[in-house]
mmCIF file of C-alpha atoms and ligand atoms in Angstrom:
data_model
loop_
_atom_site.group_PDB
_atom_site.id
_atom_site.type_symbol
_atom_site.label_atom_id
_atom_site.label_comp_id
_atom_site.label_asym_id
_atom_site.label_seq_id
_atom_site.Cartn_x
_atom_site.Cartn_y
_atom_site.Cartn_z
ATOM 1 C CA UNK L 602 -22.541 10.614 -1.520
ATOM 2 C CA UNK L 603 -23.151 11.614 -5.349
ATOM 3 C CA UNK L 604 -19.613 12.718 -7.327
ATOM 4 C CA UNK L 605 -21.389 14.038 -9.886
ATOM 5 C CA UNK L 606 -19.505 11.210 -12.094
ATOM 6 C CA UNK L 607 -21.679 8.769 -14.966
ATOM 7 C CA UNK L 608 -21.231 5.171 -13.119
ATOM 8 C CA UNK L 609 -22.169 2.083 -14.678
ATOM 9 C CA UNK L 610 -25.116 0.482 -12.771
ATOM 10 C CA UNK L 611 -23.597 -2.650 -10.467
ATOM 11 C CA UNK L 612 -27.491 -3.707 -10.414
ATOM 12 C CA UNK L 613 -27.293 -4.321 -14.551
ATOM 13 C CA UNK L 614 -28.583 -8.134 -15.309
ATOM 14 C CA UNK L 615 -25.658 -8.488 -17.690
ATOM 15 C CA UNK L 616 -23.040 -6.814 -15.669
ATOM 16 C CA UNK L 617 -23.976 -7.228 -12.454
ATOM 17 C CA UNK L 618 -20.980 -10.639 -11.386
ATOM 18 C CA UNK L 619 -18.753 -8.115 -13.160
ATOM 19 C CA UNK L 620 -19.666 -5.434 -10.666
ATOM 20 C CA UNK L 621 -19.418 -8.056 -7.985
ATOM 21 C CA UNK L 622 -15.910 -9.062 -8.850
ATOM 22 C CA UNK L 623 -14.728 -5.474 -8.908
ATOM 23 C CA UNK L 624 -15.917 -5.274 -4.913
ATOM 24 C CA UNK L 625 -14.073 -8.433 -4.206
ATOM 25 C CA UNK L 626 -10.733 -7.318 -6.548
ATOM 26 C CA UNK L 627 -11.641 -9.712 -9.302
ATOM 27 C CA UNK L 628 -11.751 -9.146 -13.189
ATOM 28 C CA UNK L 629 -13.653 -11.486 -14.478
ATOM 29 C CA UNK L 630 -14.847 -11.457 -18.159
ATOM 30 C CA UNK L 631 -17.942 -13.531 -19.722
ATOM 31 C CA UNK L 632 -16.769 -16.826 -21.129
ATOM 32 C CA UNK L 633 -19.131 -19.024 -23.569
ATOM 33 C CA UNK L 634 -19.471 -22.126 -22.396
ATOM 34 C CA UNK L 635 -19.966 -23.747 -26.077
ATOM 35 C CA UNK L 636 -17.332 -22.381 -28.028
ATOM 36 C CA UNK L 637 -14.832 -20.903 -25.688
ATOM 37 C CA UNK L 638 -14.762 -17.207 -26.900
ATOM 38 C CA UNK L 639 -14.727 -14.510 -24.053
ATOM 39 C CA UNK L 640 -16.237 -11.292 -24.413
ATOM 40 C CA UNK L 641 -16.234 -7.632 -23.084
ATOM 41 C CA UNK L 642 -18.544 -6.124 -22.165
ATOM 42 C CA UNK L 643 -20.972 -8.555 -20.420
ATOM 43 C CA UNK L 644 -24.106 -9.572 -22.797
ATOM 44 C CA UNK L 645 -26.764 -12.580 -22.902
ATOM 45 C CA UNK L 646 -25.309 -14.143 -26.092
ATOM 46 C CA UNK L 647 -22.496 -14.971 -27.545
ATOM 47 C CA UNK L 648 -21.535 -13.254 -30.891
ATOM 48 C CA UNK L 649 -19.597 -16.126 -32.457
ATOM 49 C CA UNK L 650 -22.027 -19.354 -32.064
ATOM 50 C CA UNK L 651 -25.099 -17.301 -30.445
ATOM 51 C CA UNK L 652 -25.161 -19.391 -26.799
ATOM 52 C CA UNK L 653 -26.993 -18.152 -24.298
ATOM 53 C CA UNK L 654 -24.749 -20.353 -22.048
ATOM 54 C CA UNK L 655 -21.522 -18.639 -20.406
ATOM 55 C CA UNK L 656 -19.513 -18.502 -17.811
ATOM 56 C CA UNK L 657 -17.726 -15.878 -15.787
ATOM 57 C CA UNK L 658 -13.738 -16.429 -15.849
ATOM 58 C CA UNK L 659 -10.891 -14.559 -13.482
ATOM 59 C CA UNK L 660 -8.560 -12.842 -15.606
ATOM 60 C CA UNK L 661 -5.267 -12.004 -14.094
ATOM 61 C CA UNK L 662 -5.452 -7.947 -14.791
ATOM 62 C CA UNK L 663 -2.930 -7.425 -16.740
ATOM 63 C CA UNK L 664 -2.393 -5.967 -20.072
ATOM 64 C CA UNK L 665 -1.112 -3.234 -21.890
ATOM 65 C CA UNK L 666 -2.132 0.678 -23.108
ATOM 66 C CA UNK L 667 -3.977 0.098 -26.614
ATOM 67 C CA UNK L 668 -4.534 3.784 -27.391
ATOM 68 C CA UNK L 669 -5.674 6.677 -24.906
ATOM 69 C CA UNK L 670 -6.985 10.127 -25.107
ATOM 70 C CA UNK L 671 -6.876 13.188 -22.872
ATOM 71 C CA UNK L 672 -9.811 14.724 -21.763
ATOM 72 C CA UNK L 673 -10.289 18.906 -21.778
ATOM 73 C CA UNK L 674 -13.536 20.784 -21.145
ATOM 74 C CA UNK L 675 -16.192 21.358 -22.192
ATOM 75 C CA UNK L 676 -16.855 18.255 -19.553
ATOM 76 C CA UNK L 677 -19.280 17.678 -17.217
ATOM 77 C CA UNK L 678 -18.764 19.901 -14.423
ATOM 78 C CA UNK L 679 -17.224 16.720 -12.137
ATOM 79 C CA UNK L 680 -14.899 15.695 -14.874
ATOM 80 C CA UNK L 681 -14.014 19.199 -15.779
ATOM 81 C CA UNK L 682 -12.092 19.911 -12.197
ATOM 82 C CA UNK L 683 -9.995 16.852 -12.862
ATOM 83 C CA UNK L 684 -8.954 17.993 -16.792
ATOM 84 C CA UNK L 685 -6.541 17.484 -18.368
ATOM 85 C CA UNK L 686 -6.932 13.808 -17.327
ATOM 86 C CA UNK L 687 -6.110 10.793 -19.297
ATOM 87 C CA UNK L 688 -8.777 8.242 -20.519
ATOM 88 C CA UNK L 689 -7.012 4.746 -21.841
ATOM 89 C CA UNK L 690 -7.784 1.225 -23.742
ATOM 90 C CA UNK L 691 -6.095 -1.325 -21.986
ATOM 91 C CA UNK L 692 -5.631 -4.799 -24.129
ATOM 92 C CA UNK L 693 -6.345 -7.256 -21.747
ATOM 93 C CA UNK L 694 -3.209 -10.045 -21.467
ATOM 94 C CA UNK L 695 -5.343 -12.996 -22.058
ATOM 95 C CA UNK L 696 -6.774 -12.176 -25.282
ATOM 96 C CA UNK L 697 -5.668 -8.470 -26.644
ATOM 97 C CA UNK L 698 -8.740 -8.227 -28.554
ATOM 98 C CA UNK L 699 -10.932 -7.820 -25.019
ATOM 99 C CA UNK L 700 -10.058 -3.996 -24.357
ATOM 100 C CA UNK L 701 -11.194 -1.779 -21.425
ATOM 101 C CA UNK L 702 -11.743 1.695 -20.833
ATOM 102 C CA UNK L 703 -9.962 3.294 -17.967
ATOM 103 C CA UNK L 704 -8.184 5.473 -16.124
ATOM 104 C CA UNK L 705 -4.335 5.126 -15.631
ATOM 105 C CA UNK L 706 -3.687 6.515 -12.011
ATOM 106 C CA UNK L 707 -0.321 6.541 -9.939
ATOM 107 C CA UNK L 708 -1.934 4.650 -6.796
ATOM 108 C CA UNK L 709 -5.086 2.738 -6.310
ATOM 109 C CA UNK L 710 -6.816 5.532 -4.625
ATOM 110 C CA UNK L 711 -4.894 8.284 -6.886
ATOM 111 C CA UNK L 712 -6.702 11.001 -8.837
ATOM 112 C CA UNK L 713 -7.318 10.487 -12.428
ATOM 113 C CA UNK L 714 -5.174 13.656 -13.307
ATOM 114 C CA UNK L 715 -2.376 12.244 -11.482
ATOM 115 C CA UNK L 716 -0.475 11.184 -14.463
ATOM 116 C CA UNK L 717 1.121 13.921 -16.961
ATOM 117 C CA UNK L 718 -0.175 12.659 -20.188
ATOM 118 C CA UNK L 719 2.881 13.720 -21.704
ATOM 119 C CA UNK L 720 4.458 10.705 -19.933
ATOM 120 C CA UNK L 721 2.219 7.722 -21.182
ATOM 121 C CA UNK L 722 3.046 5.768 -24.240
ATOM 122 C CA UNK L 723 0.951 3.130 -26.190
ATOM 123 C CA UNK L 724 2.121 -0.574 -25.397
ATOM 124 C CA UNK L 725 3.179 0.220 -21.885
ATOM 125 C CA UNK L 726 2.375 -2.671 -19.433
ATOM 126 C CA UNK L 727 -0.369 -1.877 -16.850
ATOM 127 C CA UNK L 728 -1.999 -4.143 -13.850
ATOM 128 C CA UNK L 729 -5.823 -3.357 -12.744
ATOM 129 C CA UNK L 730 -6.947 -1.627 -9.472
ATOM 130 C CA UNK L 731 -9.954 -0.778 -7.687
ATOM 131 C CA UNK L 732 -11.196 2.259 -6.792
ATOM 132 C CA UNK L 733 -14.492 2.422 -4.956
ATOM 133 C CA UNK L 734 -17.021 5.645 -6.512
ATOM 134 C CA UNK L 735 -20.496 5.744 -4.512
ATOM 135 C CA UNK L 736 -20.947 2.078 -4.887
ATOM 136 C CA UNK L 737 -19.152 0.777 -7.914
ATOM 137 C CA UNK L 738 -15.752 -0.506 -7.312
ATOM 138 C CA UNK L 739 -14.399 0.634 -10.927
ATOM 139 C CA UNK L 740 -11.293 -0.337 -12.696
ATOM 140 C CA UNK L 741 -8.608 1.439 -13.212
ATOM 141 C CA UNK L 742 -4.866 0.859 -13.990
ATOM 142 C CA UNK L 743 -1.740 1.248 -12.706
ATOM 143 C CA UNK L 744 1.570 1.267 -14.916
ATOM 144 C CA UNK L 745 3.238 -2.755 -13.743
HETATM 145 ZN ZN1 ZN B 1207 -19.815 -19.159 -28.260
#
């Protein structure tokens, strides 16, 4: 059933495992296979040595608020029902400088306006979960 919501495409040559470990609860970030450096997001090469050769690593899913915004119209019709809703950068735990963009929710299933913005404060500790849109499995966070 269409949301109306912008979704990543899970079919993406780059980012498809990532989309794959989302379905089975997994994080998993691109890790070179030459030098060692992860990155985020997925790409063909690395941008310290310039491999072509990576791997894709399990990350545990934790990190911690980086900075956040909060969302008001004018939005896109789906995303204006939900506004005021929070939009955050979480630093992941394993290496702070990979960052994601997310939503932080009160339950894995919870609405993205769930939160009172009022309430969330840069640094605070937050744990990954999955919540399943059409057929992306996207990330989104839930204080730890
Ligand atoms: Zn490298």
């Amino acid at each position: 059933m269409a949301t109306g919501f912008v979704l990543p495409d899970p079919e993406d040559p780059d980012g498809q495992p990532f989309w794959q470990g989302t379905a089975r609860g997994e994080l998993l970030v691109q890790k070179c296979t030459e030098c060692g450096r992860r990155r985020l997001p997925p790409r063909p090469m690395c941008f310290v040595c310039r491999s072509l050769r990576h791997e894709w690593e399990p990350l545990s899913g934790r990190g911690t608020i980086w900075s956040y915004v909060v969302a008001h119209p004018p939005l896109l019709p789906a995303y204006a029902e939900l506004a005021p809703y929070n939009v955050i950068t979480v630093a992941l735990e394993e290496d702070p400088t990979l960052r994601l963009v997310g939503n932080l929710v009160a339950s894995p299933q919870g609405a993205i306006n769930e939160i009172d913005p009022s309430t969330i404060r840069i640094g605070e500790p937050v744990r990954v979960v999955y919540q399943q849109v059409e057929d992306v499995f996207l990330p989104r966070w839930m204080r730890a």
